[in-house]
Amino acid sequence: MTTFEIKGDWNITQGKLKEKWAMLTDGDLPYAEGKQEERTGRIPKSTGETRGAVKEFCSACCCD
């Protein structure tokens, strides 16, 4: 995969996350290689959702 393809995939994933949790901002979901755990940690802080629920959703929609 090229960097362009990865970034495009992330934009799709970011859209899915915002559909699920509308209060998320671009600042909550930055793309940086190797920062999946950091992102997964930011989402519960912004949404009040449990980390387990976020990981479950991300596993289903390919966030990781």
N, CA, C and O atoms as a DFTB+ gen file, in Angstrom:
256 C
 N C O
     1  1       0.837      -1.189       0.000
     2  2       0.000       0.000       0.000
     3  2       0.870       1.236       0.000
     4  3       1.917       1.277       0.646
     5  1       0.429       2.234      -0.726
     6  2       1.152       3.496      -0.724
     7  2       0.651       4.376       0.419
     8  3      -0.398       4.112       1.007
     9  1       1.408       5.412       0.722
    10  2       0.996       6.352       1.765
    11  2      -0.346       6.977       1.404
    12  3      -1.182       7.204       2.279
    13  1      -0.553       7.252       0.138
    14  2      -1.810       7.828      -0.336
    15  2      -2.984       6.897      -0.040
    16  3      -4.039       7.358       0.396
    17  1      -2.815       5.593      -0.271
    18  2      -3.866       4.615      -0.001
    19  2      -4.153       4.503       1.490
    20  3      -5.310       4.416       1.900
    21  1      -3.111       4.506       2.290
    22  2      -3.279       4.416       3.741
    23  2      -4.032       5.636       4.254
    24  3      -4.950       5.500       5.062
    25  1      -3.657       6.813       3.798
    26  2      -4.321       8.046       4.227
    27  2      -5.782       8.028       3.789
    28  3      -6.649       8.468       4.544
    29  1      -6.073       7.532       2.591
    30  2      -7.453       7.418       2.121
    31  2      -8.247       6.468       2.976
    32  3      -9.396       6.752       3.315
    33  1      -7.656       5.337       3.332
    34  2      -8.315       4.379       4.219
    35  2      -8.586       5.016       5.577
    36  3      -9.644       4.798       6.167
    37  1      -7.639       5.796       6.070
    38  2      -7.839       6.443       7.362
    39  2      -8.986       7.446       7.281
    40  3      -9.758       7.566       8.233
    41  1      -9.117       8.164       6.179
    42  2     -10.223       9.111       6.035
    43  2     -11.569       8.390       6.090
    44  3     -12.521       8.911       6.672
    45  1     -11.660       7.215       5.501
    46  2     -12.888       6.412       5.552
    47  2     -13.154       5.969       6.992
    48  3     -14.275       6.085       7.487
    49  1     -12.129       5.466       7.649
    50  2     -12.263       5.013       9.032
    51  2     -12.652       6.166       9.943
    52  3     -13.508       6.012      10.815
    53  1     -12.032       7.308       9.747
    54  2     -12.333       8.495      10.543
    55  2     -13.807       8.869      10.372
    56  3     -14.466       9.242      11.342
    57  1     -14.319       8.773       9.165
    58  2     -15.733       9.043       8.918
    59  2     -16.636       8.081       9.669
    60  3     -17.660       8.487      10.218
    61  1     -16.259       6.798       9.696
    62  2     -17.050       5.801      10.427
    63  2     -17.070       6.104      11.922
    64  3     -18.106       5.975      12.575
    65  1     -15.918       6.506      12.458
    66  2     -15.846       6.844      13.879
    67  2     -16.709       8.059      14.197
    68  3     -17.378       8.096      15.229
    69  1     -16.694       9.045      13.317
    70  2     -17.512      10.247      13.534
    71  2     -19.000       9.949      13.383
    72  3     -19.825      10.599      14.024
    73  1     -19.353       8.982      12.550
    74  2     -20.758       8.563      12.456
    75  2     -21.202       7.943      13.777
    76  3     -22.300       8.216      14.262
    77  1     -20.354       7.121      14.346
    78  2     -20.675       6.434      15.605
    79  2     -20.698       7.416      16.773
    80  3     -21.624       7.392      17.583
    81  1     -19.693       8.274      16.863
    82  2     -19.569       9.242      17.945
    83  2     -19.419      10.632      17.340
    84  3     -18.306      11.075      17.057
    85  1     -20.526      11.309      17.145
    86  2     -20.569      12.590      16.438
    87  2     -19.758      13.689      17.115
    88  3     -19.356      14.650      16.458
    89  1     -19.511      13.565      18.412
    90  2     -18.787      14.617      19.119
    91  2     -17.276      14.596      18.868
    92  3     -16.567      15.501      19.308
    93  1     -16.781      13.582      18.174
    94  2     -15.344      13.506      17.888
    95  2     -14.942      14.590      16.899
    96  3     -15.698      14.934      15.991
    97  1     -13.744      15.119      17.089
    98  2     -13.205      16.138      16.186
    99  2     -11.984      15.581      15.467
   100  3     -11.489      14.506      15.806
   101  1     -11.507      16.314      14.479
   102  2     -10.287      15.906      13.780
   103  2      -9.110      15.839      14.753
   104  3      -8.199      15.031      14.570
   105  1      -9.127      16.677      15.780
   106  2      -8.069      16.666      16.790
   107  2      -8.061      15.397      17.624
   108  3      -7.021      14.992      18.143
   109  1      -9.223      14.771      17.750
   110  2      -9.316      13.512      18.491
   111  2      -8.805      12.342      17.662
   112  3      -8.451      11.297      18.209
   113  1      -8.767      12.513      16.356
   114  2      -8.467      11.398      15.447
   115  2      -7.310      11.693      14.493
   116  3      -7.459      11.524      13.283
   117  1      -6.178      12.123      15.005
   118  2      -5.070      12.391      14.081
   119  2      -4.518      11.098      13.491
   120  3      -4.530      10.058      14.149
   121  1      -4.038      11.161      12.258
   122  2      -3.392       9.984      11.674
   123  2      -1.894      10.115      11.883
   124  3      -1.286      11.098      11.462
   125  1      -1.313       9.144      12.519
   126  2       0.134       9.060      12.663
   127  2       0.469       7.583      12.763
   128  3      -0.098       6.857      13.580
   129  1       1.381       7.157      11.937
   130  2       1.762       5.745      11.917
   131  2       2.214       5.305      13.293
   132  3       3.022       5.978      13.933
   133  1       1.694       4.176      13.749
   134  2       2.080       3.620      15.038
   135  2       1.381       4.238      16.234
   136  3       1.740       3.933      17.372
   137  1       0.400       5.090      16.016
   138  2      -0.276       5.777      17.119
   139  2      -1.703       5.266      17.341
   140  3      -2.547       5.992      17.866
   141  1      -1.975       4.017      16.943
   142  2      -3.320       3.476      17.084
   143  2      -3.767       3.448      18.544
   144  3      -4.906       3.803      18.847
   145  1      -2.890       3.034      19.443
   146  2      -3.241       2.956      20.861
   147  2      -3.550       4.338      21.432
   148  3      -4.461       4.491      22.246
   149  1      -2.801       5.323      21.008
   150  2      -3.049       6.689      21.477
   151  2      -4.430       7.158      21.032
   152  3      -5.175       7.746      21.815
   153  1      -4.768       6.895      19.770
   154  2      -6.093       7.262      19.258
   155  2      -7.184       6.529      20.018
   156  3      -8.196       7.120      20.395
   157  1      -6.972       5.234      20.240
   158  2      -7.960       4.431      20.946
   159  2      -8.148       4.957      22.369
   160  3      -9.228       4.812      22.941
   161  1      -7.133       5.551      22.933
   162  2      -7.235       6.149      24.260
   163  2      -7.924       7.499      24.265
   164  3      -8.556       7.864      25.256
   165  1      -7.816       8.245      23.180
   166  2      -8.443       9.570      23.104
   167  2      -9.954       9.476      22.936
   168  3     -10.692      10.298      23.478
   169  1     -10.407       8.495      22.201
   170  2     -11.841       8.389      21.901
   171  2     -12.669       8.241      23.172
   172  3     -13.668       8.947      23.303
   173  1     -12.317       7.364      24.121
   174  2     -13.125       7.268      25.349
   175  2     -13.164       8.574      26.144
   176  3     -14.187       8.906      26.742
   177  1     -12.067       9.306      26.152
   178  2     -12.036      10.579      26.869
   179  2     -13.023      11.567      26.268
   180  3     -13.660      12.327      26.997
   181  1     -13.154      11.563      24.955
   182  2     -14.040      12.499      24.279
   183  2     -15.494      12.061      24.282
   184  3     -16.400      12.895      24.272
   185  1     -15.719      10.743      24.297
   186  2     -17.088      10.237      24.159
   187  2     -17.695       9.722      25.451
   188  3     -18.917       9.622      25.558
   189  1     -16.865       9.391      26.440
   190  2     -17.362       8.789      27.658
   191  2     -17.595       7.289      27.511
   192  3     -18.051       6.632      28.447
   193  1     -17.284       6.758      26.347
   194  2     -17.424       5.321      26.061
   195  2     -16.277       4.571      26.731
   196  3     -15.220       5.150      26.984
   197  1     -16.478       3.295      27.016
   198  2     -15.393       2.510      27.609
   199  2     -14.343       2.182      26.544
   200  3     -14.642       2.121      25.352
   201  1     -13.136       1.979      26.996
   202  2     -12.047       1.639      26.073
   203  2     -12.335       0.313      25.364
   204  3     -12.016       0.154      24.186
   205  1     -12.939      -0.636      26.086
   206  2     -13.287      -1.920      25.495
   207  2     -14.296      -1.774      24.358
   208  3     -14.173      -2.437      23.328
   209  1     -15.288      -0.912      24.544
   210  2     -16.289      -0.688      23.501
   211  2     -15.657      -0.040      22.277
   212  3     -16.011      -0.358      21.141
   213  1     -14.728       0.864      22.516
   214  2     -14.043       1.521      21.398
   215  2     -13.198       0.505      20.632
   216  3     -13.220       0.479      19.402
   217  1     -12.454      -0.330      21.357
   218  2     -11.628      -1.347      20.698
   219  2     -12.482      -2.324      19.909
   220  3     -12.104      -2.740      18.814
   221  1     -13.635      -2.693      20.462
   222  2     -14.542      -3.610      19.770
   223  2     -15.042      -2.984      18.469
   224  3     -15.051      -3.636      17.425
   225  1     -15.459      -1.719      18.534
   226  2     -15.925      -1.036      17.332
   227  2     -14.796      -0.913      16.310
   228  3     -14.994      -1.145      15.117
   229  1     -13.613      -0.546      16.794
   230  2     -12.472      -0.368      15.890
   231  2     -12.059      -1.699      15.237
   232  3     -11.643      -1.719      14.078
   233  1     -12.171      -2.765      15.954
   234  2     -11.861      -4.074      15.367
   235  2     -12.816      -4.414      14.243
   236  3     -12.424      -5.006      13.237
   237  1     -14.075      -4.035      14.419
   238  2     -15.098      -4.316      13.411
   239  2     -14.952      -3.437      12.181
   240  3     -15.277      -3.867      11.075
   241  1     -14.463      -2.202      12.357
   242  2     -14.387      -1.292      11.202
   243  2     -12.956      -1.061      10.721
   244  3     -12.718      -0.176       9.900
   245  1     -12.010      -1.839      11.219
   246  2     -10.622      -1.805      10.734
   247  2      -9.867      -0.535      11.105
   248  3      -9.095      -0.024      10.295
   249  1     -10.071      -0.025      12.292
   250  2      -9.309       1.152      12.749
   251  2      -7.881       0.789      13.104
   252  3      -6.970       1.602      12.949
   253  1      -7.688      -0.412      13.572
   254  2      -6.360      -0.787      14.065
   255  2      -5.427      -1.140      12.947
   256  3      -4.269      -1.478      13.192
